[in-house]
CSV table of C-alpha atoms in Angstrom, one decimal:
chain,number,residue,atom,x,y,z
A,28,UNK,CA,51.8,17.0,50.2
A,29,UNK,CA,52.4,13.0,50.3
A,30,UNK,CA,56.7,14.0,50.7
A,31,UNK,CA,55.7,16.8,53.2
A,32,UNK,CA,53.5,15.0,55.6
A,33,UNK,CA,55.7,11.5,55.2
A,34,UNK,CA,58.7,13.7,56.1
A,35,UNK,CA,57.4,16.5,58.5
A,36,UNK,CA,58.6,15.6,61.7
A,37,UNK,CA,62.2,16.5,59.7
A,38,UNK,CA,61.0,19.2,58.0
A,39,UNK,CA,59.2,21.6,60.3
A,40,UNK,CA,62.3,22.7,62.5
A,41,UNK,CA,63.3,24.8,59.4
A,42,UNK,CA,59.9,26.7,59.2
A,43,UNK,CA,59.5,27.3,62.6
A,44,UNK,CA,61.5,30.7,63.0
A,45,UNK,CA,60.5,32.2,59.5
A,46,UNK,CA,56.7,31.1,59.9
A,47,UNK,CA,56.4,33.0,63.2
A,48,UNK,CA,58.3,36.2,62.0
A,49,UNK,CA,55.4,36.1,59.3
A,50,UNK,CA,53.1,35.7,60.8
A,51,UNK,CA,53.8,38.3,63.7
A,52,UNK,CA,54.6,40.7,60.5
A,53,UNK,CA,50.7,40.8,59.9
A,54,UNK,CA,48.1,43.6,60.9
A,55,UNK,CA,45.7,41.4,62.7
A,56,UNK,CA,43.4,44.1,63.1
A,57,UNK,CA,43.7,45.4,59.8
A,58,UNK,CA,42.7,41.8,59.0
A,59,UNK,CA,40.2,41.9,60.9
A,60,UNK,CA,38.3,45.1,59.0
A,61,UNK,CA,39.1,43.2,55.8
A,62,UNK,CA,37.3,39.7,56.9
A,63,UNK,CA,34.6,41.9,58.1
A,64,UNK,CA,34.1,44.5,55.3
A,65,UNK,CA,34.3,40.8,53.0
A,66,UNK,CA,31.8,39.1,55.0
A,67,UNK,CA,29.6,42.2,54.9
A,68,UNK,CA,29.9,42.3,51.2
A,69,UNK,CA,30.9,45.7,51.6
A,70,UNK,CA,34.0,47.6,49.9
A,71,UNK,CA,34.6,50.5,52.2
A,72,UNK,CA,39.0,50.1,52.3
A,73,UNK,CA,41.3,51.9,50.7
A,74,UNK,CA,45.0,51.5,49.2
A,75,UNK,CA,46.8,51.3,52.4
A,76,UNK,CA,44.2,48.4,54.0
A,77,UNK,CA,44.9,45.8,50.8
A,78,UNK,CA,48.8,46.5,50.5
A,79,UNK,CA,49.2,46.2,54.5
A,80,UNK,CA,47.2,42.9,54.2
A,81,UNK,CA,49.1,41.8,51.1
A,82,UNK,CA,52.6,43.0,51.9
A,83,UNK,CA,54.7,42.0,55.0
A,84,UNK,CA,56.7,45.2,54.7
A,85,UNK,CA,53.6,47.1,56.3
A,86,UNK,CA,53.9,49.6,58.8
A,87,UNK,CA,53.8,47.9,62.0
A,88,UNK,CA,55.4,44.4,60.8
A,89,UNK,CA,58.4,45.8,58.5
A,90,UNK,CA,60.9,44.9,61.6
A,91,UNK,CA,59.0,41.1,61.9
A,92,UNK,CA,59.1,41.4,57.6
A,93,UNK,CA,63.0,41.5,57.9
A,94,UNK,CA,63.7,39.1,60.7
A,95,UNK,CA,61.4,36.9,58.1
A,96,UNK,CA,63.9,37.5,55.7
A,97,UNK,CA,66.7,37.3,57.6
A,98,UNK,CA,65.4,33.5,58.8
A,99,UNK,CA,64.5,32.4,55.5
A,100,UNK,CA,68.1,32.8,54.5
A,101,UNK,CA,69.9,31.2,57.3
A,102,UNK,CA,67.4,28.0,57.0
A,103,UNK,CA,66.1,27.5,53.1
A,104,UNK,CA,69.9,26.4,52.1
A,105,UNK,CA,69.7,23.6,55.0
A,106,UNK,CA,66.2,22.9,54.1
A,107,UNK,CA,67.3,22.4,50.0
A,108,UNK,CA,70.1,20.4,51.7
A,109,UNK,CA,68.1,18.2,53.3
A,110,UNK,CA,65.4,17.6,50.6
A,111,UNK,CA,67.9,17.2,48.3
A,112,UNK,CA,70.6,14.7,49.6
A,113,UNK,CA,67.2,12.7,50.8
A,114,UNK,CA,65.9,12.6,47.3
A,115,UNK,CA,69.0,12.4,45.3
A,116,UNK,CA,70.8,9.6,47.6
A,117,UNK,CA,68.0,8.6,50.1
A,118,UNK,CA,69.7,9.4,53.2
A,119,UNK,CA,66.9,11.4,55.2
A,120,UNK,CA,69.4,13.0,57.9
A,121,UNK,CA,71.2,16.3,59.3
A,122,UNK,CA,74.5,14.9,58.4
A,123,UNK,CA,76.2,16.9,55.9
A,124,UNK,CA,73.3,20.3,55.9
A,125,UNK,CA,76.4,22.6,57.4
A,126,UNK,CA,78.1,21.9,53.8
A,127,UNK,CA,75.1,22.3,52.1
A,128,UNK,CA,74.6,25.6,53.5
A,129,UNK,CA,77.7,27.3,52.5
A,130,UNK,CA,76.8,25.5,49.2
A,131,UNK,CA,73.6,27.0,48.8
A,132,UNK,CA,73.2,30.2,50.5
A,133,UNK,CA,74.2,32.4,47.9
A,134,UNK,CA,72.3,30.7,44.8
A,135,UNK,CA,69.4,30.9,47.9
A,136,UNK,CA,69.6,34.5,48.9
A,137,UNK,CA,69.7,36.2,44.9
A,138,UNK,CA,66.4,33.9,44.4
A,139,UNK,CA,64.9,34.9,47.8
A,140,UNK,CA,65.7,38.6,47.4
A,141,UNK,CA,64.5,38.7,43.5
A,142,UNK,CA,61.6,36.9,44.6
A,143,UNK,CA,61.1,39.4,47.6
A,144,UNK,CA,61.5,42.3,45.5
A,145,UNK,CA,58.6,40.7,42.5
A,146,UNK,CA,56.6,40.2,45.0
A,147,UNK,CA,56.1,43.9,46.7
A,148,UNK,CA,56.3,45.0,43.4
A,149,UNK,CA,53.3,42.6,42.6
A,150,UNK,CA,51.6,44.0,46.2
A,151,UNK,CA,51.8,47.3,44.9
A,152,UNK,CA,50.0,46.5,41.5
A,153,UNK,CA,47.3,44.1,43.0
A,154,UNK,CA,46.4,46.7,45.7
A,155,UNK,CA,45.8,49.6,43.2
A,156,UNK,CA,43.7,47.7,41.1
A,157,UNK,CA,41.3,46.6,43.9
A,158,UNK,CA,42.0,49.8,45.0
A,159,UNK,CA,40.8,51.7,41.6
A,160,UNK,CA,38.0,48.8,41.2
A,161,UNK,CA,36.3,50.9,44.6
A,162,UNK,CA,36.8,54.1,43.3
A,163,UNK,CA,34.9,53.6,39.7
A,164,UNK,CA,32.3,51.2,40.9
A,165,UNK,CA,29.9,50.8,44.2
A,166,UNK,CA,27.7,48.1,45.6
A,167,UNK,CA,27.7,44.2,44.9
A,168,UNK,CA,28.9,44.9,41.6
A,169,UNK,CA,32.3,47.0,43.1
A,170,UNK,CA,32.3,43.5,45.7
A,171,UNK,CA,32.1,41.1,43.1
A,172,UNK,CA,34.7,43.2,40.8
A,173,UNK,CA,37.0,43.7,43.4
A,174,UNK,CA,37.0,40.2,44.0
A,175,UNK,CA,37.7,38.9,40.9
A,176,UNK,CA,40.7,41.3,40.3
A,177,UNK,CA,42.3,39.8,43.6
A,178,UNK,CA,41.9,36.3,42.2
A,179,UNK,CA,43.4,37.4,38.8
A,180,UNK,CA,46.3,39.0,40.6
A,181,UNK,CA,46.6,36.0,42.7
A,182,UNK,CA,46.7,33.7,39.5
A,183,UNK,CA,48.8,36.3,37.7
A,184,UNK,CA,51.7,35.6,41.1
A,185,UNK,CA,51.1,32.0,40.7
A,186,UNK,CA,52.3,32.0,37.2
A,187,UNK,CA,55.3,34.0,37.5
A,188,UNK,CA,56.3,31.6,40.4
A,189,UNK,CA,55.5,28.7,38.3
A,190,UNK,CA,57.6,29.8,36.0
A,191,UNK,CA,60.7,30.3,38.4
A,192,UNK,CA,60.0,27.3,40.7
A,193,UNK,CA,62.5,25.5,39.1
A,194,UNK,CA,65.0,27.7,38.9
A,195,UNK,CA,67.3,27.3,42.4
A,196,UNK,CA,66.5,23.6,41.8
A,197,UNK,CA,68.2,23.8,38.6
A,198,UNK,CA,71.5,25.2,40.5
A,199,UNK,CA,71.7,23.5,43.4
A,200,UNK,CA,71.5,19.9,42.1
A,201,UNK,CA,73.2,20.4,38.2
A,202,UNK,CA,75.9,23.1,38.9
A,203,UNK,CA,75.2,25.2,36.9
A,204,UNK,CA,75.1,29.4,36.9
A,205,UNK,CA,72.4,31.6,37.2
A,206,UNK,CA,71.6,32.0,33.3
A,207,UNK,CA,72.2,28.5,32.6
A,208,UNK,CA,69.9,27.2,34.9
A,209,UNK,CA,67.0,29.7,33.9
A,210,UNK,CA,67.7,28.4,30.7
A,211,UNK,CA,67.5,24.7,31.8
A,212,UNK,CA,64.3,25.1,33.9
A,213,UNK,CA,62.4,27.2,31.4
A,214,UNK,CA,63.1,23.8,29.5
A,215,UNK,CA,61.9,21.8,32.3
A,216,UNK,CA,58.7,24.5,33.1
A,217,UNK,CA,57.6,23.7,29.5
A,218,UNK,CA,56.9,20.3,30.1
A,219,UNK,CA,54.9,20.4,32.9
A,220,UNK,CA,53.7,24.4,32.9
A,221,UNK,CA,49.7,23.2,34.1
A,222,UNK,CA,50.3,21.5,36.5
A,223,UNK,CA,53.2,23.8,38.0
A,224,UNK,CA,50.5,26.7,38.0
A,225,UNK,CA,47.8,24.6,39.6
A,226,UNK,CA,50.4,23.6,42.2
A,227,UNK,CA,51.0,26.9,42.9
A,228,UNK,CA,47.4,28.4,42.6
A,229,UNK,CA,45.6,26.4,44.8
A,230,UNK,CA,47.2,26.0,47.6
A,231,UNK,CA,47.9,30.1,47.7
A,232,UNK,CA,44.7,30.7,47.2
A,233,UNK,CA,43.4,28.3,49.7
A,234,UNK,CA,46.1,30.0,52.4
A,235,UNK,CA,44.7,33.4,51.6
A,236,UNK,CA,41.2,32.3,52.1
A,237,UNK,CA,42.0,30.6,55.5
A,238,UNK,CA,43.2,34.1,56.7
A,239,UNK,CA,40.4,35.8,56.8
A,240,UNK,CA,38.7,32.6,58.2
A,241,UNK,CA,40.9,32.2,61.3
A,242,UNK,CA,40.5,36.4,61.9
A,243,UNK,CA,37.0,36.3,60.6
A,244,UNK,CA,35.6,32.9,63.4
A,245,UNK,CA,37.3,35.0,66.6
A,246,UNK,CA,36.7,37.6,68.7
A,247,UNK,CA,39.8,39.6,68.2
A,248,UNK,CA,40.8,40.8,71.4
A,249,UNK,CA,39.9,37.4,73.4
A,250,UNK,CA,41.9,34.9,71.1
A,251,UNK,CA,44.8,37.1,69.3
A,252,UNK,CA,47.3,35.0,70.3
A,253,UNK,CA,45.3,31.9,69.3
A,254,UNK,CA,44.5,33.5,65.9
A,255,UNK,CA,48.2,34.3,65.7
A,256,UNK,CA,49.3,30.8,66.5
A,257,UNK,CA,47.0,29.5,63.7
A,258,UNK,CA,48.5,31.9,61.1
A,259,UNK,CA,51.5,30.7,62.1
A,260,UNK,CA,50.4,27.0,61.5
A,261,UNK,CA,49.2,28.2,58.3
A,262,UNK,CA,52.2,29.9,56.9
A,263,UNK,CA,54.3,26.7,58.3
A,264,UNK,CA,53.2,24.7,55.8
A,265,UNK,CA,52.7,27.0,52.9
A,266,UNK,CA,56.6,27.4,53.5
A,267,UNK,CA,57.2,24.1,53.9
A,268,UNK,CA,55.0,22.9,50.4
A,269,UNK,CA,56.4,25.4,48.6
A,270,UNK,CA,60.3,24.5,49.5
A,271,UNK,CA,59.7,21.0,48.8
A,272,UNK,CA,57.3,21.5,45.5
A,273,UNK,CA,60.6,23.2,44.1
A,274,UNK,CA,62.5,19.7,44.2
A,275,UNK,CA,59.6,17.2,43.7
A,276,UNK,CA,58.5,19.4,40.8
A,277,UNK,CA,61.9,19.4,39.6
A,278,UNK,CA,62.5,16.0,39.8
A,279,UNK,CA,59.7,14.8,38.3
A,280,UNK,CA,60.4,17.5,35.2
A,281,UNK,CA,63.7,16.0,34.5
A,282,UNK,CA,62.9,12.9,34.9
A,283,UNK,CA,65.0,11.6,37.4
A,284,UNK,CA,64.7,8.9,39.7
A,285,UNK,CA,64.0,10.0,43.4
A,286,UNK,CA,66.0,7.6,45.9
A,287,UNK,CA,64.0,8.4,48.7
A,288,UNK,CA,60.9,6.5,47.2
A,289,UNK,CA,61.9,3.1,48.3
A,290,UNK,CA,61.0,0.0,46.2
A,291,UNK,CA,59.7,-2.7,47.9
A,292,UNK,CA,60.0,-6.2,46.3
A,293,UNK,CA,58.5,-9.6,46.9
């Protein structure tokens, strides 16, 4: 957060495109239901409601879901480039982030799409276990249940991300292939495997908590484009922390010195 807020004014032209696609991927108003059905303590969804609110590939945001994707591999490379030639050399400019791109597109688009691919795969889990939590149990105890199985998947996602964050890191700044760099940041994950999750875990969890509070605090119909604008915001800088976690994460794994942390003497 210290790198993201210090450098934001630089950062936040590459998030602004694939955190509006996002955003306008999700089913406000099935949302909505959920925050309300949550607040009520009640458990009356099914399947379809948790999957559309965990997945982007829903059926009325699928076409935002790939103009997400689409985004997020045109401007992740540039954004690695940037972070990257900042924090390896100290320069913190847009010279050079064409070359980077060609550079890191590919490495970029086989970790976005396995990533992509884990994750609706994850969507599809996590929404049949809340969704067989409803069927077996009923009343506070289903709630509370129901709950708990959310925040297990969601800790379950944060691990297996903590475990790959380190892994397009690994190629773009060594060199080295696909296997050898899962190799290499398995190495690096090791060292620092608490701390990754926690990175991960918290501020996912605090993201999916201030969803239902931005849907939850507005009258739908009278501030949807405010509430849309928020989850924007929101998903911003959840993209934004996440891209630049990879690199300070791996940096500070490897042990390697990080140029763009001036030293100040005298």
């Amino acid at each position: 957060f210290k790198y993201l807020f210090k450098n934001f004014i630089f950062l936040f032209p590459f998030a602004l495109l694939p955190s509006y696609f996002l955003a306008m991927s999700m089913d406000i108003d099935n949302l909505a239901m959920l925050a309300e059905s949550a607040l009520a303590v009640r458990t009356d969804f099914d399947f379809l409601q948790v999957f559309t609110f965990l997945s982007p590939f829903n059926a009325e945001g699928w076409p935002f879901a790939l103009l997400f994707v689409a985004m997020c591999a045109v401007f992740i490379p540039m954004l690695h480039g940037f972070i990257e030639r900042h924090m390896r050399i100290g320069s913190r400019s847009y010279k050079g982030i064409a070359g980077r791109f060609n550079t890191n597109f590919l490495p970029s688009l086989v970790v976005l799409l396995l990533i992509l691919l884990g994750y609706e795969l994850w969507a599809l889990l996590a929404a049949g276990l809340v969704y067989a939590v409803t069927i077996l149990l009923d009343g506070v105890a289903c709630y509370v249940i129901a709950v708990a199985v959310l925040l297990g998947a969601n800790a379950l996602l944060a691990w297996l991300v903590s475990v790959f964050l380190l892994w397009l890191p690994c190629m773009q700044i060594t060199g080295y292939g696909y296997m050898d760099a899962l190799n290499f940041s398995g190495q690096l994950y090791v060292r620092r495997r608490g701390k990754l999750f926690l990175a991960v875990f918290l501020p996912q969890t605090a993201g999916v908590i201030l969803q239902f509070a931005i849907v939850a605090a507005s009258p739908l119909e009278a501030l949807r484009i405010p509430a849309y604008l928020l989850l924007e915001l929101v998903y911003l800088f959840l993209f934004l922390y996440y891209c630049v976690l990879m690199y300070v994460a791996y940096f500070d794994a490897a042990g390697e010195e990080r140029m763009d942390l001036a030293k100040k003497y005298g």
